[in-house]
mmCIF file of C-alpha atoms in Angstrom:
data_model
loop_
_atom_site.group_PDB
_atom_site.id
_atom_site.type_symbol
_atom_site.label_atom_id
_atom_site.label_comp_id
_atom_site.label_asym_id
_atom_site.label_seq_id
_atom_site.Cartn_x
_atom_site.Cartn_y
_atom_site.Cartn_z
ATOM 1 C CA UNK A 1 -0.376 -0.231 -0.426
ATOM 2 C CA UNK A 2 1.490 3.158 -0.812
ATOM 3 C CA UNK A 3 1.382 6.823 0.902
ATOM 4 C CA UNK A 4 -1.488 8.548 0.942
ATOM 5 C CA UNK A 5 -2.040 11.581 -0.993
ATOM 6 C CA UNK A 6 -2.391 13.977 0.846
ATOM 7 C CA UNK A 7 0.220 17.072 1.369
ATOM 8 C CA UNK A 8 1.532 17.260 4.372
ATOM 9 C CA UNK A 9 3.588 20.762 5.945
ATOM 10 C CA UNK A 10 4.749 20.555 9.505
ATOM 11 C CA UNK A 11 6.604 24.041 10.893
ATOM 12 C CA UNK A 12 8.141 25.022 13.887
ATOM 13 C CA UNK A 13 10.764 27.098 15.309
ATOM 14 C CA UNK A 14 14.170 25.807 16.322
ATOM 15 C CA UNK A 15 14.109 24.477 20.045
ATOM 16 C CA UNK A 16 11.525 23.176 22.409
ATOM 17 C CA UNK A 17 9.078 23.976 19.506
ATOM 18 C CA UNK A 18 10.780 21.591 16.619
ATOM 19 C CA UNK A 19 10.990 18.774 19.858
ATOM 20 C CA UNK A 20 7.279 18.139 20.037
ATOM 21 C CA UNK A 21 6.671 18.770 16.772
ATOM 22 C CA UNK A 22 9.590 15.677 15.937
ATOM 23 C CA UNK A 23 7.851 13.569 18.715
ATOM 24 C CA UNK A 24 5.112 14.214 16.638
ATOM 25 C CA UNK A 25 6.170 12.132 14.015
ATOM 26 C CA UNK A 26 5.273 8.954 13.120
ATOM 27 C CA UNK A 27 1.654 10.118 13.380
ATOM 28 C CA UNK A 28 2.703 12.231 9.947
ATOM 29 C CA UNK A 29 4.283 8.917 8.517
ATOM 30 C CA UNK A 30 1.339 7.998 6.336
ATOM 31 C CA UNK A 31 1.204 11.607 4.496
ATOM 32 C CA UNK A 32 3.925 13.268 2.295
ATOM 33 C CA UNK A 33 5.299 15.042 5.052
ATOM 34 C CA UNK A 34 7.309 18.170 4.829
ATOM 35 C CA UNK A 35 8.751 20.116 6.848
ATOM 36 C CA UNK A 36 9.984 23.467 7.557
ATOM 37 C CA UNK A 37 11.719 25.044 10.711
ATOM 38 C CA UNK A 38 14.061 28.081 11.209
ATOM 39 C CA UNK A 39 17.435 25.962 12.543
ATOM 40 C CA UNK A 40 18.697 23.583 9.792
ATOM 41 C CA UNK A 41 20.746 21.906 11.787
ATOM 42 C CA UNK A 42 18.217 21.193 14.183
ATOM 43 C CA UNK A 43 16.252 19.781 11.104
ATOM 44 C CA UNK A 44 20.041 17.354 10.358
ATOM 45 C CA UNK A 45 19.597 16.485 13.549
ATOM 46 C CA UNK A 46 16.787 14.592 12.996
ATOM 47 C CA UNK A 47 17.733 13.268 9.818
ATOM 48 C CA UNK A 48 15.762 16.098 7.724
ATOM 49 C CA UNK A 49 18.332 18.068 5.663
ATOM 50 C CA UNK A 50 16.471 18.924 3.294
ATOM 51 C CA UNK A 51 13.363 20.831 5.887
ATOM 52 C CA UNK A 52 12.519 24.291 4.166
ATOM 53 C CA UNK A 53 14.285 27.384 6.619
ATOM 54 C CA UNK A 54 11.955 29.951 7.734
ATOM 55 C CA UNK A 55 13.676 33.052 9.749
ATOM 56 C CA UNK A 56 13.564 32.967 13.127
ATOM 57 C CA UNK A 57 11.343 36.080 14.431
ATOM 58 C CA UNK A 58 8.649 37.092 17.195
ATOM 59 C CA UNK A 59 6.651 40.402 18.117
ATOM 60 C CA UNK A 60 10.089 42.050 18.761
ATOM 61 C CA UNK A 61 10.964 41.669 15.812
ATOM 62 C CA UNK A 62 8.502 43.629 13.690
ATOM 63 C CA UNK A 63 10.716 43.465 10.165
ATOM 64 C CA UNK A 64 12.108 40.058 10.950
ATOM 65 C CA UNK A 65 8.251 38.703 11.241
ATOM 66 C CA UNK A 66 7.034 40.428 8.203
ATOM 67 C CA UNK A 67 9.957 38.724 6.189
ATOM 68 C CA UNK A 68 9.742 35.716 7.176
ATOM 69 C CA UNK A 69 5.832 35.881 6.749
ATOM 70 C CA UNK A 70 6.939 36.066 3.432
ATOM 71 C CA UNK A 71 8.896 32.806 2.881
ATOM 72 C CA UNK A 72 6.575 31.439 4.618
ATOM 73 C CA UNK A 73 4.052 32.283 1.885
ATOM 74 C CA UNK A 74 6.232 31.070 -0.537
ATOM 75 C CA UNK A 75 6.912 28.175 0.904
ATOM 76 C CA UNK A 76 2.887 26.679 1.136
ATOM 77 C CA UNK A 77 2.760 28.831 -2.258
ATOM 78 C CA UNK A 78 5.739 26.052 -3.329
ATOM 79 C CA UNK A 79 4.665 22.881 -1.987
ATOM 80 C CA UNK A 80 0.730 23.326 -1.903
ATOM 81 C CA UNK A 81 -0.016 21.345 1.232
ATOM 82 C CA UNK A 82 -3.636 20.124 2.467
ATOM 83 C CA UNK A 83 -2.456 20.672 5.400
ATOM 84 C CA UNK A 84 -0.401 22.669 7.687
ATOM 85 C CA UNK A 85 0.353 21.755 10.865
ATOM 86 C CA UNK A 86 2.391 23.833 13.591
ATOM 87 C CA UNK A 87 3.412 23.948 17.225
ATOM 88 C CA UNK A 88 5.152 27.350 16.909
ATOM 89 C CA UNK A 89 5.975 29.863 17.211
ATOM 90 C CA UNK A 90 5.782 32.937 14.967
ATOM 91 C CA UNK A 91 7.079 31.323 11.738
ATOM 92 C CA UNK A 92 5.212 28.008 11.874
ATOM 93 C CA UNK A 93 1.538 30.248 12.775
ATOM 94 C CA UNK A 94 2.848 33.287 9.604
ATOM 95 C CA UNK A 95 2.996 29.162 7.818
ATOM 96 C CA UNK A 96 -0.902 29.185 8.747
ATOM 97 C CA UNK A 97 -1.671 32.607 8.527
ATOM 98 C CA UNK A 98 -0.601 31.642 4.410
ATOM 99 C CA UNK A 99 -2.347 28.069 4.542
ATOM 100 C CA UNK A 100 -5.228 29.165 4.759
ATOM 101 C CA UNK A 101 -4.752 31.893 1.996
ATOM 102 C CA UNK A 102 -4.769 28.514 0.095
ATOM 103 C CA UNK A 103 -7.604 26.642 1.477
ATOM 104 C CA UNK A 104 -5.336 24.114 3.513
ATOM 105 C CA UNK A 105 -6.790 22.987 6.644
ATOM 106 C CA UNK A 106 -4.363 23.885 9.392
ATOM 107 C CA UNK A 107 -3.791 22.927 13.322
ATOM 108 C CA UNK A 108 -1.981 24.388 15.405
ATOM 109 C CA UNK A 109 -0.757 22.912 18.720
ATOM 110 C CA UNK A 110 -0.241 25.366 21.677
ATOM 111 C CA UNK A 111 3.233 24.600 22.786
ATOM 112 C CA UNK A 112 3.479 23.024 25.861
ATOM 113 C CA UNK A 113 5.325 25.745 28.200
ATOM 114 C CA UNK A 114 2.304 27.590 28.483
ATOM 115 C CA UNK A 115 0.964 25.933 30.532
ATOM 116 C CA UNK A 116 -0.628 29.310 32.439
ATOM 117 C CA UNK A 117 -2.010 30.597 29.501
ATOM 118 C CA UNK A 118 -2.448 30.397 25.536
ATOM 119 C CA UNK A 119 0.458 32.460 23.655
ATOM 120 C CA UNK A 120 0.279 34.932 21.597
ATOM 121 C CA UNK A 121 0.382 32.607 18.645
ATOM 122 C CA UNK A 122 -2.368 30.231 20.426
ATOM 123 C CA UNK A 123 -4.562 32.884 20.624
ATOM 124 C CA UNK A 124 -3.988 34.374 17.455
ATOM 125 C CA UNK A 125 -4.415 30.498 16.284
ATOM 126 C CA UNK A 126 -7.976 30.245 17.829
ATOM 127 C CA UNK A 127 -8.853 32.897 14.923
ATOM 128 C CA UNK A 128 -7.168 31.321 11.684
ATOM 129 C CA UNK A 129 -6.773 27.814 11.838
ATOM 130 C CA UNK A 130 -9.235 25.045 12.064
ATOM 131 C CA UNK A 131 -8.363 23.109 14.780
ATOM 132 C CA UNK A 132 -6.137 25.099 18.129
ATOM 133 C CA UNK A 133 -5.415 22.305 20.304
ATOM 134 C CA UNK A 134 -4.005 23.569 23.998
ATOM 135 C CA UNK A 135 -1.657 21.173 25.712
ATOM 136 C CA UNK A 136 -3.029 21.719 29.629
ATOM 137 C CA UNK A 137 -5.913 20.749 30.367
ATOM 138 C CA UNK A 138 -7.200 23.473 32.209
ATOM 139 C CA UNK A 139 -6.849 26.390 29.784
ATOM 140 C CA UNK A 140 -9.935 24.179 27.508
ATOM 141 C CA UNK A 141 -12.904 25.517 26.222
ATOM 142 C CA UNK A 142 -15.490 23.907 24.873
ATOM 143 C CA UNK A 143 -14.902 25.258 21.161
ATOM 144 C CA UNK A 144 -11.183 25.995 20.802
ATOM 145 C CA UNK A 145 -8.907 25.667 22.424
ATOM 146 C CA UNK A 146 -9.497 21.412 22.641
ATOM 147 C CA UNK A 147 -7.549 19.246 24.568
ATOM 148 C CA UNK A 148 -6.736 15.842 23.540
ATOM 149 C CA UNK A 149 -3.759 15.607 25.441
ATOM 150 C CA UNK A 150 0.365 16.502 25.782
ATOM 151 C CA UNK A 151 3.880 15.241 23.212
ATOM 152 C CA UNK A 152 5.397 15.050 26.902
#
């Protein structure tokens, strides 16, 4: 049996966001999976030397964030994924936004580090992502964000 035809883009910043995304990696095996991150070295460490590279950014670096949004849009337009999944942070959120422009289904999984409240991008994903998950049950709501467990 061949791989499913669904193309998935999994995107996350380096560090903890990327490590949480890598814990989900077995779930992506049935799909035509592509990865994007901000650090080519962490991608290579996980045997993904062909991962797309996004500029790292955050809310304190608006010009860098604008550039990251352009690069995310380019990656999404080039890959044309059916589904985009991100564990954060801002570069992953920009992939979610770009995915909405092409009609991709989008899933935001807020980092386990956000135990007190959703991250800023998590809060934005409540509006822009098709699904928004928290890894903390006490942060879940009836609709969004939902709790389906934690990756750690």
